[in-house]
Tab-separated table of C-alpha atoms in Angstrom:
chain	number	residue	atom	x	y	z
A	26	MET	CA	103.336	57.411	-58.737
A	27	LEU	CA	101.985	54.013	-57.567
A	28	THR	CA	104.026	52.335	-54.934
A	29	ILE	CA	103.026	48.702	-54.539
A	30	SER	CA	104.731	45.590	-52.980
A	31	ARG	CA	105.927	42.850	-55.216
A	32	ALA	CA	103.865	40.277	-53.536
A	33	ILE	CA	100.766	42.103	-54.191
A	34	LEU	CA	101.546	42.801	-57.875
A	35	ASP	CA	102.352	39.091	-58.225
A	36	ALA	CA	99.036	38.091	-56.785
A	37	ILE	CA	97.294	40.661	-59.131
A	38	VAL	CA	99.057	39.194	-62.095
A	39	SER	CA	98.304	35.628	-61.032
A	40	HIS	CA	94.649	36.519	-60.815
A	41	ALA	CA	94.732	37.938	-64.350
A	42	ARG	CA	96.503	34.870	-65.838
A	43	ARG	CA	94.201	32.424	-63.883
A	44	ASP	CA	91.163	34.154	-65.450
A	45	HIS	CA	92.674	34.656	-68.827
A	46	PRO	CA	91.084	34.866	-71.565
A	47	ASP	CA	88.289	36.539	-69.418
A	48	GLU	CA	88.939	39.820	-67.867
A	49	ALA	CA	89.908	39.775	-64.223
A	50	CYS	CA	89.244	42.519	-61.874
A	51	GLY	CA	89.755	43.451	-58.241
A	52	VAL	CA	90.771	46.076	-55.567
A	53	VAL	CA	93.674	46.670	-53.251
A	54	THR	CA	92.653	48.678	-50.166
A	55	GLY	CA	94.873	50.586	-47.812
A	56	PRO	CA	94.504	52.885	-44.787
A	57	ALA	CA	92.607	55.915	-45.664
A	58	GLY	CA	94.951	58.830	-46.782
A	59	SER	CA	98.070	56.602	-46.817
A	60	ASP	CA	98.120	55.915	-50.556
A	61	THR	CA	99.527	52.603	-49.614
A	62	PRO	CA	97.857	49.459	-51.010
A	63	THR	CA	98.016	46.657	-48.421
A	64	ARG	CA	95.054	44.417	-48.819
A	65	HIS	CA	94.401	42.694	-52.072
A	66	ILE	CA	90.793	41.658	-52.822
A	67	PRO	CA	90.173	39.725	-56.123
A	68	MET	CA	86.658	40.496	-57.038
A	69	ASP	CA	84.371	38.456	-59.109
A	70	ASN	CA	83.726	39.644	-62.653
A	71	VAL	CA	80.148	38.992	-62.899
A	72	GLU	CA	80.176	39.494	-66.812
A	73	ARG	CA	82.571	36.562	-67.170
A	74	SER	CA	83.614	38.281	-70.394
A	75	GLN	CA	86.716	38.592	-72.589
A	76	THR	CA	86.026	42.246	-73.074
A	77	PHE	CA	84.127	43.581	-70.133
A	78	TYR	CA	84.133	43.566	-66.526
A	79	ARG	CA	81.901	44.652	-63.758
A	80	PHE	CA	82.194	44.033	-59.875
A	81	ASP	CA	79.352	42.049	-58.460
A	82	PRO	CA	77.313	44.831	-56.873
A	83	ALA	CA	76.406	42.777	-53.819
A	84	GLU	CA	80.042	41.814	-53.392
A	85	GLN	CA	81.066	45.449	-53.902
A	86	LEU	CA	78.740	46.687	-51.145
A	87	ARG	CA	80.128	44.186	-48.718
A	88	VAL	CA	83.718	45.035	-49.597
A	89	TRP	CA	83.221	48.794	-49.466
A	90	ARG	CA	81.401	48.585	-46.084
A	91	GLU	CA	84.331	46.474	-44.782
A	92	MET	CA	86.600	49.307	-45.933
A	93	ASP	CA	84.503	51.753	-44.135
A	94	ASP	CA	84.606	49.874	-40.942
A	95	ARG	CA	88.315	49.391	-41.147
A	96	ASP	CA	88.944	52.997	-42.223
A	97	GLU	CA	90.291	52.001	-45.567
A	98	GLU	CA	89.761	53.277	-48.928
A	99	PRO	CA	90.320	51.620	-52.577
A	100	VAL	CA	93.956	52.480	-53.377
A	101	VAL	CA	94.181	50.523	-56.422
A	102	ILE	CA	91.467	49.373	-58.768
A	103	TYR	CA	92.774	46.808	-61.293
A	104	HIS	CA	91.453	44.829	-64.280
A	105	SER	CA	93.009	42.979	-67.182
A	106	HIS	CA	92.729	43.405	-70.898
A	107	THR	CA	93.271	40.050	-72.400
A	108	ALA	CA	93.773	40.776	-76.062
A	109	THR	CA	94.804	44.520	-76.123
A	110	GLU	CA	97.342	46.784	-74.489
A	111	ALA	CA	97.286	47.778	-70.791
A	112	TYR	CA	95.711	51.212	-71.477
A	113	PRO	CA	92.291	52.447	-70.426
A	114	SER	CA	89.529	52.175	-72.992
A	115	ARG	CA	86.913	54.638	-73.583
A	116	THR	CA	84.698	52.449	-71.513
A	117	ASP	CA	87.266	52.285	-68.647
A	118	VAL	CA	87.327	56.104	-68.743
A	119	SER	CA	83.659	56.615	-68.695
A	120	PHE	CA	83.068	54.343	-65.693
A	121	ALA	CA	86.047	55.491	-63.547
A	122	GLY	CA	84.293	56.614	-60.415
A	123	GLU	CA	86.868	56.577	-57.867
A	124	PRO	CA	88.898	59.821	-58.014
A	125	GLY	CA	91.413	58.748	-55.426
A	126	ALA	CA	92.289	55.425	-56.742
A	127	HIS	CA	95.120	54.206	-59.057
A	128	TYR	CA	93.736	52.440	-61.979
A	129	LEU	CA	95.962	49.462	-62.612
A	130	LEU	CA	95.858	47.706	-66.036
A	131	VAL	CA	97.331	44.422	-66.816
A	132	SER	CA	97.555	42.947	-70.160
A	133	THR	CA	97.865	39.164	-70.531
A	134	ARG	CA	97.803	39.337	-74.414
A	135	GLU	CA	101.457	37.920	-74.425
A	136	GLN	CA	102.103	34.676	-72.594
A	137	ASP	CA	105.665	35.418	-71.368
A	138	VAL	CA	105.483	39.052	-70.588
A	139	THR	CA	102.803	40.907	-68.668
A	140	GLU	CA	102.248	44.610	-69.337
A	141	VAL	CA	101.520	46.541	-66.064
A	142	ARG	CA	100.576	50.223	-66.329
A	143	SER	CA	98.858	52.563	-63.683
A	144	PHE	CA	96.762	55.544	-64.418
A	145	ARG	CA	94.805	58.253	-62.743
A	146	ILE	CA	91.563	58.902	-64.351
A	147	LEU	CA	89.960	62.182	-63.207
A	148	ASP	CA	87.002	63.847	-65.065
A	149	GLY	CA	87.607	61.765	-68.219
A	150	VAL	CA	91.291	62.599	-68.329
A	151	VAL	CA	93.703	59.712	-68.260
A	152	THR	CA	97.251	60.437	-66.789
A	153	GLU	CA	99.792	57.688	-66.725
A	154	GLU	CA	102.067	57.317	-63.629
A	155	PRO	CA	105.250	55.393	-62.844
A	156	VAL	CA	104.993	52.103	-60.847
A	157	LYS	CA	107.427	51.508	-58.121
A	158	LEU	CA	107.779	48.029	-56.701
A	159	VAL	CA	108.856	47.480	-53.048
A	160	GLY	CA	109.664	44.570	-51.062
A	161	VAL	CA	110.844	41.009	-52.051
A	162	PRO	CA	108.598	38.764	-54.207
A	163	ALA	CA	106.602	36.040	-52.197
A	164	ASP	CA	108.527	33.565	-54.435
A	165	GLY	CA	112.247	34.401	-54.598
A	166	ASP	CA	112.660	32.314	-57.794
A	167	ALA	CA	109.975	34.120	-59.577
A	168	VAL	CA	110.565	33.930	-63.370
A	169	GLN	CA	107.540	36.269	-64.299
A	170	SER	CA	108.851	39.252	-66.134
A	171	TYR	CA	106.830	42.456	-66.292
A	172	MET	CA	106.806	45.358	-68.723
A	173	PHE	CA	105.953	48.639	-67.246
A	174	GLY	CA	104.683	51.627	-69.223
A	175	GLN	CA	107.609	53.790	-68.499
A	176	SER	CA	110.183	51.265	-69.028
A	177	PRO	CA	111.922	50.928	-72.307
A	178	VAL	CA	112.526	47.258	-71.995
A	179	ALA	CA	111.187	44.465	-69.886
A	180	VAL	CA	111.829	44.295	-66.196
A	181	ASP	CA	113.331	41.007	-65.467
A	182	TYR	CA	112.311	39.595	-62.054
A	183	GLU	CA	115.343	37.553	-61.703
A	184	CYS	CA	117.877	40.419	-61.969
A	185	ARG	CA	118.420	41.981	-58.611
B	174	MET	CA	60.925	60.468	-42.080
B	175	ALA	CA	64.741	60.218	-41.763
B	176	ILE	CA	66.664	58.045	-44.191
B	177	GLU	CA	70.420	58.009	-44.000
B	178	VAL	CA	72.163	58.306	-47.391
B	179	ARG	CA	75.841	57.195	-47.787
B	180	ILE	CA	77.589	59.430	-50.345
B	181	PRO	CA	80.616	58.099	-52.447
B	182	THR	CA	83.778	60.152	-52.725
B	183	ILE	CA	82.994	61.313	-56.130
B	184	LEU	CA	79.893	62.898	-55.247
B	185	ARG	CA	80.733	64.579	-52.059
B	186	THR	CA	81.362	67.850	-53.885
B	187	TYR	CA	77.474	68.029	-53.855
B	188	THR	CA	77.310	67.500	-50.055
B	189	ALA	CA	80.051	69.906	-48.991
B	190	GLY	CA	82.220	66.852	-48.365
B	191	ALA	CA	79.812	65.033	-46.091
B	192	LYS	CA	79.982	61.168	-46.227
B	193	THR	CA	76.304	60.849	-45.179
B	194	VAL	CA	73.276	63.155	-45.490
B	195	ASP	CA	69.826	62.588	-44.293
B	196	GLY	CA	66.648	62.731	-46.506
B	197	SER	CA	63.196	61.772	-46.704
B	198	GLY	CA	60.764	60.201	-49.105
B	199	ASP	CA	58.515	57.200	-49.613
B	200	THR	CA	60.295	55.985	-52.686
B	201	LEU	CA	63.878	56.463	-53.945
B	202	ALA	CA	62.741	58.929	-56.621
B	203	ASP	CA	61.034	61.143	-53.736
B	204	LEU	CA	64.325	60.794	-51.669
B	205	LEU	CA	66.485	61.992	-54.585
B	206	THR	CA	64.037	64.905	-55.272
B	207	ASP	CA	64.157	65.761	-51.481
B	208	LEU	CA	68.027	65.648	-51.475
B	209	ASP	CA	68.412	67.825	-54.632
B	210	GLY	CA	66.649	70.578	-52.716
B	211	ARG	CA	69.564	70.853	-50.314
B	212	HIS	CA	72.387	69.335	-52.499
B	213	SER	CA	71.750	70.772	-55.910
B	214	GLY	CA	73.107	68.792	-58.798
B	215	LEU	CA	73.297	65.502	-56.950
B	216	ARG	CA	70.136	64.080	-58.530
B	217	GLY	CA	71.391	64.823	-61.969
B	218	ARG	CA	74.424	62.618	-61.511
B	219	LEU	CA	72.130	59.656	-60.553
B	220	ILE	CA	69.375	60.037	-62.993
B	221	THR	CA	69.525	60.133	-66.806
B	222	GLN	CA	67.758	62.682	-68.897
B	223	GLU	CA	65.191	60.089	-69.705
B	224	GLY	CA	64.507	59.811	-66.057
B	225	ALA	CA	65.986	56.377	-65.282
B	226	LEU	CA	68.555	55.483	-62.704
B	227	HIS	CA	72.177	55.891	-64.316
B	228	LYS	CA	74.073	52.658	-65.199
B	229	PHE	CA	77.151	54.125	-63.643
B	230	VAL	CA	75.940	53.899	-60.138
B	231	ASN	CA	74.737	51.180	-57.836
B	232	VAL	CA	72.206	52.150	-55.235
B	233	TYR	CA	71.266	49.939	-52.272
B	234	VAL	CA	68.547	50.127	-49.779
B	235	ASN	CA	69.939	48.608	-46.692
B	236	ASP	CA	71.618	45.353	-48.176
B	237	GLU	CA	69.680	45.157	-51.232
B	238	ASP	CA	70.398	46.495	-54.834
B	239	VAL	CA	67.478	48.762	-55.905
B	240	ARG	CA	67.490	47.008	-59.277
B	241	PHE	CA	65.841	44.231	-57.562
B	242	LEU	CA	63.328	46.597	-55.603
B	243	GLY	CA	61.810	48.425	-58.567
B	244	SER	CA	64.640	50.863	-59.114
B	245	LEU	CA	63.482	54.512	-58.552
B	246	ASP	CA	60.121	53.028	-57.406
B	247	ALA	CA	61.898	51.270	-54.428
B	248	LYS	CA	59.871	51.784	-51.399
B	249	LEU	CA	61.679	53.417	-48.370
B	250	ASN	CA	60.962	53.323	-44.572
B	251	ASP	CA	62.098	55.341	-41.676
B	252	GLY	CA	65.485	54.268	-40.584
B	253	ASP	CA	66.529	52.785	-43.811
B	254	THR	CA	70.089	53.438	-45.137
B	255	VAL	CA	70.482	54.221	-48.724
B	256	THR	CA	74.047	53.652	-49.993
B	257	ILE	CA	75.338	54.964	-53.360
B	258	LEU	CA	78.437	53.517	-54.927
B	259	PRO	CA	80.017	54.051	-58.308
B	260	ALA	CA	79.674	50.866	-60.404
B	261	VAL	CA	83.161	49.459	-60.925
B	262	ALA	CA	83.165	48.447	-64.608
B	263	GLY	CA	84.973	48.742	-67.832
B	264	GLY	CA	87.081	46.633	-70.142
B	265	ALA	CA	88.245	46.436	-73.718
B	266	LEU	CA	84.640	46.520	-75.065
B	267	GLY	CA	83.298	49.516	-76.786
B	268	LEU	CA	81.378	51.955	-74.602
B	269	LEU	CA	77.923	51.639	-76.328
B	270	ALA	CA	78.154	47.817	-76.152
B	271	ALA	CA	79.337	48.075	-72.548
B	272	ALA	CA	76.228	50.441	-71.572
B	273	ALA	CA	73.856	48.079	-73.334
B	274	MET	CA	75.197	45.051	-71.306
B	275	LEU	CA	74.682	47.087	-68.018
B	276	GLY	CA	71.138	47.874	-69.126
B	277	ARG	CA	69.982	44.360	-69.408
């Protein structure tokens, strides 16, 4: 299961919406071994493509070094699909190189509802996992609604 | 000639869990051959059957991406640090097209 704060998820979704129709990508780091994502780092999609993303190799080196210095690891690696569902493509699976990370996919194909799903990708095998939101949203009046893979219906942000 | 090599999590099965290992060589190709003597299988994860550096990994000499340094022919010096990171890439695009884009 991925446990993530609403504030960070909101920031990820905002990033994906901002870059739409291009794919957005980034990482959320956390203390090594904690499995807790705490520091959101939007990354540059050097491909600036609607169907492909790649971290800028120079930026990635800088961010990965910084993680090392802070004794952090990549807890969440996220990207958006802008015209298809939030499910890993064959390309996503082939490139998945962080065995400890939660691969979070956000689909921005619908304007009003954002699909958010999380996966483990190990040795080419995709396993979906539940997403648990914790904490209050940064903006208490958020009207964004999310649809999670395990949820039969949209989770409305305003209903608490 | 000692060169420090930083190994990503996914390849630490080849280094008994070590985050860094030492190696030697005048070029990146030499270094990977040297490392494979002690960490069998590591080289095969970084180099394709055709003998080119794999598109799924980024390799850096100090701060520089080796793609700008001649790739496997990149020159190494005593005290250099070589960092290996998995490329973080993907997307809705088909795999063959994606691999072709990375090969540019």
